[in-house]
XYZ file of C-alpha atoms in Angstrom:
275
model
C -4.974 -49.314 -21.396
C -2.386 -46.527 -21.093
C -3.709 -42.993 -21.535
C -1.919 -40.858 -24.111
C -0.001 -37.923 -22.600
C -1.580 -34.516 -22.862
C 0.096 -32.390 -25.512
C 1.370 -28.811 -25.189
C 2.215 -26.584 -28.145
C 5.149 -24.511 -26.859
C 5.684 -21.293 -28.827
C 8.930 -19.923 -27.355
C 12.525 -19.143 -28.263
C 15.108 -21.928 -28.498
C 18.570 -20.980 -27.170
C 21.349 -23.466 -27.830
C 23.393 -22.495 -24.756
C 22.042 -21.102 -21.499
C 19.194 -22.757 -19.648
C 16.169 -20.765 -20.800
C 13.248 -20.935 -23.213
C 12.516 -24.268 -24.815
C 15.800 -25.667 -23.479
C 14.191 -25.886 -20.005
C 10.505 -25.999 -20.912
C 10.678 -29.284 -22.820
C 12.403 -31.409 -20.128
C 10.125 -30.041 -17.402
C 6.940 -30.846 -19.304
C 8.302 -34.274 -20.222
C 9.148 -35.045 -16.589
C 5.581 -34.081 -15.682
C 4.257 -36.644 -18.148
C 3.300 -34.278 -20.959
C 4.252 -34.229 -24.626
C 5.887 -30.940 -25.623
C 5.595 -29.917 -29.278
C 7.983 -27.056 -29.982
C 7.426 -24.150 -32.330
C 10.484 -21.880 -31.982
C 9.910 -18.152 -32.335
C 13.683 -17.702 -32.640
C 16.589 -20.141 -32.774
C 19.555 -18.574 -30.995
C 23.090 -19.651 -30.191
C 22.501 -18.389 -26.616
C 19.748 -16.602 -24.788
C 19.881 -12.802 -24.912
C 20.762 -12.117 -21.271
C 24.365 -11.001 -21.058
C 26.097 -13.572 -23.279
C 26.803 -11.233 -26.181
C 24.953 -10.937 -29.473
C 23.680 -14.436 -30.326
C 23.679 -15.986 -33.771
C 20.098 -16.189 -35.031
C 18.369 -18.602 -37.371
C 15.061 -17.286 -38.645
C 12.469 -18.385 -41.172
C 9.324 -16.226 -41.153
C 7.339 -18.853 -43.017
C 8.159 -21.719 -40.658
C 5.544 -21.016 -37.963
C 2.459 -20.850 -40.206
C 3.669 -23.870 -42.187
C 4.200 -25.867 -38.976
C 0.690 -25.073 -37.715
C -0.793 -26.091 -41.062
C 1.153 -29.367 -40.966
C -0.068 -30.168 -37.450
C -3.648 -29.580 -38.592
C -3.196 -31.921 -41.558
C -1.830 -34.553 -39.191
C -4.833 -34.160 -36.900
C -2.688 -33.287 -33.871
C -4.757 -32.340 -30.822
C -3.319 -29.823 -28.401
C -4.512 -29.693 -24.805
C -2.610 -26.449 -24.168
C -1.073 -23.630 -26.182
C 1.698 -22.000 -24.170
C 3.529 -18.988 -25.585
C 6.448 -16.921 -24.326
C 9.186 -14.853 -25.986
C 8.172 -13.485 -29.376
C 10.969 -12.011 -31.473
C 8.740 -9.487 -33.259
C 5.133 -8.253 -32.959
C 3.859 -10.219 -35.951
C 4.471 -13.464 -34.089
C 1.576 -12.616 -31.785
C -0.647 -13.302 -34.791
C 0.959 -16.738 -35.107
C -0.052 -17.571 -31.532
C -3.543 -16.238 -32.170
C -3.764 -18.468 -35.243
C -2.885 -21.480 -33.121
C -5.616 -20.481 -30.665
C -8.135 -20.357 -33.505
C -7.071 -23.757 -34.849
C -7.361 -25.430 -31.425
C -10.067 -23.450 -29.577
C -10.521 -26.079 -26.876
C -6.914 -25.881 -25.685
C -5.933 -24.160 -22.458
C -4.345 -20.884 -23.607
C -1.442 -19.644 -21.468
C 0.546 -16.537 -22.408
C 3.740 -15.403 -20.735
C 3.881 -11.829 -22.128
C 7.681 -11.612 -22.263
C 8.479 -7.945 -22.881
C 10.679 -6.556 -20.119
C 11.809 -6.518 -16.506
C 13.225 -4.135 -13.888
C 11.234 -1.226 -15.300
C 12.325 -1.408 -18.936
C 11.415 -3.037 -22.236
C 13.886 -5.713 -23.306
C 16.461 -4.495 -25.808
C 15.646 -5.431 -29.372
C 11.887 -5.364 -28.859
C 10.032 -2.506 -30.560
C 7.318 -0.499 -28.851
C 4.796 -2.148 -31.183
C 5.241 -5.319 -29.170
C 3.084 -3.894 -26.378
C -0.203 -3.543 -28.308
C 0.468 -6.849 -30.076
C 0.942 -8.597 -26.735
C -2.114 -6.834 -25.291
C -4.256 -8.238 -28.099
C -2.780 -11.710 -27.589
C -3.382 -11.614 -23.826
C -7.034 -10.784 -24.463
C -7.347 -14.211 -26.130
C -5.696 -16.143 -23.290
C -7.157 -18.091 -20.368
C -4.163 -17.307 -18.146
C -1.349 -14.759 -18.379
C 1.927 -14.768 -16.407
C 3.366 -11.217 -16.459
C 6.015 -9.819 -14.154
C 5.484 -6.340 -12.685
C 7.091 -4.520 -15.632
C 4.988 -6.456 -18.136
C 1.846 -5.821 -16.081
C 2.574 -2.091 -16.165
C 3.174 -2.208 -19.929
C -0.143 -3.977 -20.472
C -1.984 -1.543 -18.182
C -0.289 1.612 -19.467
C 1.072 2.384 -15.989
C 4.441 4.046 -15.290
C 7.117 1.379 -15.396
C 8.122 0.322 -11.873
C 11.775 -0.182 -11.003
C 10.519 -2.655 -8.443
C 7.025 -3.757 -7.555
C 5.502 -3.345 -4.135
C 3.068 -6.080 -3.155
C 0.309 -3.471 -3.002
C 0.856 -2.531 -6.647
C 1.042 -6.182 -7.677
C -2.306 -7.089 -6.119
C -4.061 -4.121 -7.703
C -2.411 -4.658 -11.070
C -3.324 -8.344 -11.126
C -6.943 -7.527 -10.317
C -7.099 -4.848 -13.046
C -5.621 -7.254 -15.577
C -8.550 -9.640 -15.074
C -10.504 -7.204 -17.264
C -8.152 -8.285 -20.050
C -7.784 -11.990 -19.209
C -9.860 -14.065 -16.771
C -6.868 -15.462 -14.862
C -3.687 -13.565 -14.013
C -0.605 -14.586 -12.059
C 1.792 -11.700 -11.498
C 5.226 -13.176 -10.817
C 8.524 -12.168 -9.249
C 7.343 -9.600 -6.700
C 9.930 -8.977 -3.974
C 8.674 -8.406 -0.445
C 11.441 -8.298 2.136
C 13.164 -11.681 2.112
C 10.361 -13.312 0.134
C 9.306 -13.433 -3.485
C 5.597 -13.400 -4.224
C 3.342 -14.570 -7.008
C 0.063 -12.685 -6.864
C -2.936 -14.347 -8.462
C -6.284 -12.906 -9.482
C -9.288 -14.574 -11.071
C -12.207 -12.709 -12.562
C -15.128 -12.774 -10.151
C -13.216 -14.668 -7.437
C -10.899 -13.939 -4.552
C -7.217 -13.483 -5.293
C -4.350 -15.403 -3.745
C -0.659 -15.030 -2.962
C 2.126 -17.606 -3.129
C 5.180 -16.758 -1.007
C 8.598 -18.436 -1.203
C 12.031 -17.433 0.160
C 13.981 -14.893 -1.876
C 17.035 -16.590 -3.400
C 19.572 -15.586 -6.050
C 18.365 -14.266 -9.425
C 19.191 -16.453 -12.437
C 18.258 -16.246 -16.095
C 15.609 -18.720 -17.188
C 13.786 -19.144 -13.885
C 10.662 -17.518 -15.323
C 10.532 -20.157 -18.059
C 11.067 -22.901 -15.493
C 8.238 -21.511 -13.365
C 5.886 -21.178 -16.332
C 6.521 -24.711 -17.594
C 6.024 -26.210 -14.139
C 2.851 -24.148 -13.679
C 1.418 -25.291 -17.015
C 2.302 -28.892 -16.256
C 0.631 -28.847 -12.862
C -2.498 -27.212 -14.286
C -2.777 -29.946 -16.914
C -2.409 -32.521 -14.150
C -5.574 -31.075 -12.641
C -4.188 -28.780 -9.946
C -6.051 -25.587 -9.061
C -4.195 -22.388 -10.063
C -2.976 -21.572 -6.558
C -1.721 -25.122 -5.974
C -0.068 -25.172 -9.397
C 1.658 -21.856 -8.702
C 2.846 -23.070 -5.288
C 4.285 -26.264 -6.784
C 5.999 -24.318 -9.568
C 7.522 -21.850 -7.113
C 8.815 -24.674 -4.906
C 10.413 -26.349 -7.926
C 12.187 -23.124 -8.917
C 13.478 -22.853 -5.355
C 14.744 -26.439 -5.510
C 16.586 -25.645 -8.757
C 18.184 -22.577 -7.206
C 19.330 -24.527 -4.152
C 20.865 -27.193 -6.408
C 22.978 -24.517 -8.122
C 26.350 -23.942 -6.406
C 27.339 -20.613 -4.932
C 29.365 -18.655 -7.456
C 27.725 -20.266 -10.484
C 27.342 -17.905 -13.442
C 23.754 -16.619 -13.284
C 23.760 -16.021 -17.047
C 23.941 -19.784 -17.641
C 20.804 -20.580 -15.659
C 20.156 -22.898 -12.761
C 21.417 -26.449 -12.558
C 18.012 -28.045 -12.959
C 19.252 -31.383 -14.304
C 19.591 -33.061 -10.913
C 16.210 -31.717 -9.779
C 14.087 -32.920 -12.713
C 13.487 -36.390 -11.193
C 11.509 -34.723 -8.402
C 8.793 -33.965 -10.944
C 8.263 -37.622 -11.796
C 5.278 -39.418 -10.262
C 5.981 -41.239 -7.021
C 7.724 -44.529 -7.678
C 9.330 -43.398 -10.932
C 12.211 -41.339 -9.533
């Protein structure tokens, strides 16, 4: 008898144009054999990275009502995976989901900033709200700037591998598993993992061009591989390889604001014999 797909509650932004947020998370999880249930934190005409001021559709009451509806339906979530939150109060929405489905794997991408600065439009109150949310997670996926914000460190313009390893280890006091992403080391990009009470690990892949949305692609692939039963290091390695494949499939000169051309690469995620 066929086994029902595992189900992921994805609490992220939904941009209509530009490959980021739920626009890339849903197809990746589906290709990996998982059911993605979307709960948008913001519905935008485009993502917020260099495409002008997007049109926004917001309904503050939607999130709590959606969670209540899923409970009435008896939906079971194997994972709760959160990313961009448009305002600090939405951290409480994610925490509510964690309380409703305590047995789910809880993954938080604490989207707050990059390149040594907080993202425009996010208030300073987002940092303590995200800190509290990360303390409820099983795994967090910060970049170096977000790690520094969570730790109260000076914001780094770039992250040396030495800082990344120490920061990841310190963050295990907040959350038992940490994967610090996007660390540049020469011609490589590193993901530095730490697990409370265990040895850390590093995943190294070639440094390629920067594109918007690759963090969401990495996170979705990581979550999918974890739910398939991969160990964290193996899941991170597979996710990093997939991002690299997406970057290589994107032609030279392509507009980085529009994201990578992942469409032709998605079949590589399908089980052997289905692609």
